[in-house]
XYZ file of C-alpha atoms in Angstrom:
180
model
C -21.341 7.143 13.847
C -18.493 5.191 15.432
C -17.833 5.917 19.092
C -14.203 6.879 18.405
C -11.932 7.856 15.536
C -8.816 5.777 14.939
C -5.870 7.428 13.256
C -3.416 5.029 11.649
C -0.219 7.037 11.179
C 1.312 6.245 7.757
C 3.124 9.481 6.977
C 6.755 8.564 7.568
C 9.124 8.153 4.640
C 10.281 4.715 5.910
C 13.880 5.606 5.058
C 15.248 2.945 7.426
C 13.112 0.402 5.567
C 14.310 1.449 2.119
C 11.212 3.547 1.420
C 8.848 0.544 1.599
C 5.390 1.395 2.962
C 5.761 -0.617 6.184
C 2.046 -0.748 6.884
C 1.504 -2.689 3.656
C 3.831 -5.504 4.709
C 2.019 -8.786 5.464
C 1.119 -9.062 9.148
C 2.476 -12.006 11.162
C -1.077 -13.249 11.866
C -1.708 -13.824 8.155
C -3.558 -10.566 7.470
C -2.688 -9.156 4.039
C -1.031 -6.138 5.672
C -0.396 -4.556 9.046
C -2.776 -1.726 8.120
C -5.517 -4.192 7.088
C -5.102 -5.914 10.469
C -5.257 -2.566 12.273
C -8.346 -1.463 10.334
C -10.107 -4.725 11.248
C -9.130 -4.310 14.911
C -10.427 -0.727 14.984
C -13.713 -1.641 13.319
C -14.200 -4.563 15.710
C -14.202 -2.004 18.534
C -16.544 0.448 16.752
C -13.698 2.818 15.896
C -13.770 4.547 12.500
C -10.366 4.182 10.806
C -8.619 6.991 8.935
C -5.077 7.259 7.647
C -2.904 10.087 8.918
C -0.162 11.265 6.598
C 0.248 11.663 2.880
C 1.780 8.442 1.617
C 0.607 7.600 -1.923
C 1.160 3.866 -1.376
C -1.949 3.736 0.817
C -4.373 5.495 -1.540
C -5.798 2.177 -2.837
C -7.185 1.348 0.637
C -10.142 3.680 0.128
C -9.860 5.225 3.599
C -9.935 8.941 4.359
C -6.421 10.417 4.485
C -5.627 13.366 6.740
C -2.594 15.528 5.969
C -0.210 16.594 8.713
C 0.204 20.161 7.373
C 3.980 19.702 7.241
C 4.201 19.495 11.036
C 4.880 15.770 11.261
C 3.088 13.729 13.932
C 1.854 16.787 15.870
C 0.213 18.097 12.699
C -1.307 14.670 12.176
C -2.735 14.725 15.690
C -4.178 18.172 15.135
C -5.854 17.044 11.883
C -7.188 13.967 13.663
C -8.641 16.076 16.486
C -10.413 18.322 13.977
C -11.821 15.335 12.079
C -12.983 13.636 15.306
C -15.482 16.263 16.387
C -16.571 15.299 19.909
C -15.371 11.671 19.676
C -12.363 10.221 21.406
C -9.301 9.574 19.285
C -7.178 6.447 19.160
C -3.725 6.606 17.585
C -1.968 3.547 16.152
C 1.243 3.390 14.123
C 1.075 1.612 10.768
C 4.123 -0.507 11.622
C 2.989 -2.169 14.882
C 2.064 -5.709 13.829
C 1.379 -7.109 17.308
C -1.005 -4.550 18.829
C -3.993 -6.349 20.351
C -5.069 -4.342 23.418
C -7.311 -1.830 21.684
C -10.226 -2.869 23.893
C -8.111 -2.222 26.967
C -7.091 1.184 25.657
C -10.682 2.144 24.879
C -12.696 0.657 27.687
C -10.519 -0.213 30.643
C -7.824 2.435 30.687
C -8.113 5.192 33.272
C -10.600 7.959 32.492
C -7.963 10.515 31.553
C -7.599 12.979 28.690
C -4.533 11.179 27.339
C -3.574 7.550 27.953
C -0.489 5.799 26.578
C 1.994 3.123 27.542
C 5.568 3.982 28.399
C 8.499 2.228 26.808
C 12.073 2.677 27.988
C 11.069 5.739 30.020
C 9.298 7.500 27.128
C 5.663 7.787 26.094
C 4.516 5.603 23.207
C 2.460 8.185 21.305
C 1.591 5.786 18.503
C -0.640 3.600 20.631
C -2.630 6.084 22.653
C -6.121 7.393 23.419
C -6.924 11.129 23.419
C -9.796 13.347 24.457
C -9.504 16.139 21.859
C -11.568 18.545 23.972
C -8.720 18.609 26.496
C -5.651 17.791 24.413
C -6.342 19.824 21.231
C -5.883 23.264 22.849
C -2.575 22.139 24.348
C -1.473 20.741 20.973
C -2.441 24.017 19.301
C -0.339 25.990 21.794
C 2.635 23.694 21.207
C 2.312 24.076 17.424
C 2.016 27.856 17.699
C 5.224 27.915 19.745
C 7.010 25.668 17.227
C 7.216 22.760 19.688
C 6.364 19.866 17.382
C 7.748 16.961 19.443
C 5.161 14.646 20.997
C 6.946 13.789 24.272
C 6.556 17.365 25.626
C 2.879 17.348 24.618
C 2.276 14.101 26.525
C 4.094 15.550 29.547
C 2.138 18.821 29.376
C -1.343 17.253 29.315
C -0.194 15.144 31.407
C -0.680 11.649 29.996
C -1.649 8.689 32.164
C 0.413 5.520 31.816
C -1.160 2.262 30.665
C 0.583 -1.049 31.271
C 0.771 -3.231 28.168
C 2.881 -6.222 27.213
C 6.076 -4.862 25.646
C 5.693 -7.200 22.648
C 2.554 -5.369 21.531
C 4.518 -2.163 21.137
C 7.183 -3.675 18.897
C 7.359 -1.917 15.574
C 9.057 -2.646 12.293
C 11.353 0.305 11.697
C 13.994 -1.735 9.854
C 14.158 -5.036 7.955
C 16.071 -6.420 10.964
C 13.097 -5.614 13.237
C 10.838 -7.584 10.915
C 13.238 -10.531 10.791
C 13.173 -10.793 14.583
């Protein structure tokens, strides 16, 4: 069994990208897609990849897909925690084509229940490491109270900041982002 579970979040509707499944766009390094690149990166670090979200465009990848129970990213996290058992969880967005510091996130980040970089004063929840034994009960309480936003969850744990090059956290939310 892999030492960690890696959730690649694919559930968004990609409305700013015209509905295109952003994770299936070719990666800048020549990989056939951003998701294929992310899967290879996860596997290289002994992390089992799963897809989080119900986006039919990804069904051909033959990876387990976890539904978010209609709660958006918090529901996806909760499903990921359940699927992980006693393993750590790594979260990566499907539209981050430059992420490379997975080894840093897994092995060299502070021993904390939740580790993530900060960008423009906010947590980057879609490149983070979680200890479900600590974070899951807090996520459950947030869901029960109808607090589905991730920033308050990261503050409540509290998360520990990880310094990463800003370029790695770039994502492709729009065609203009990709063109840059």
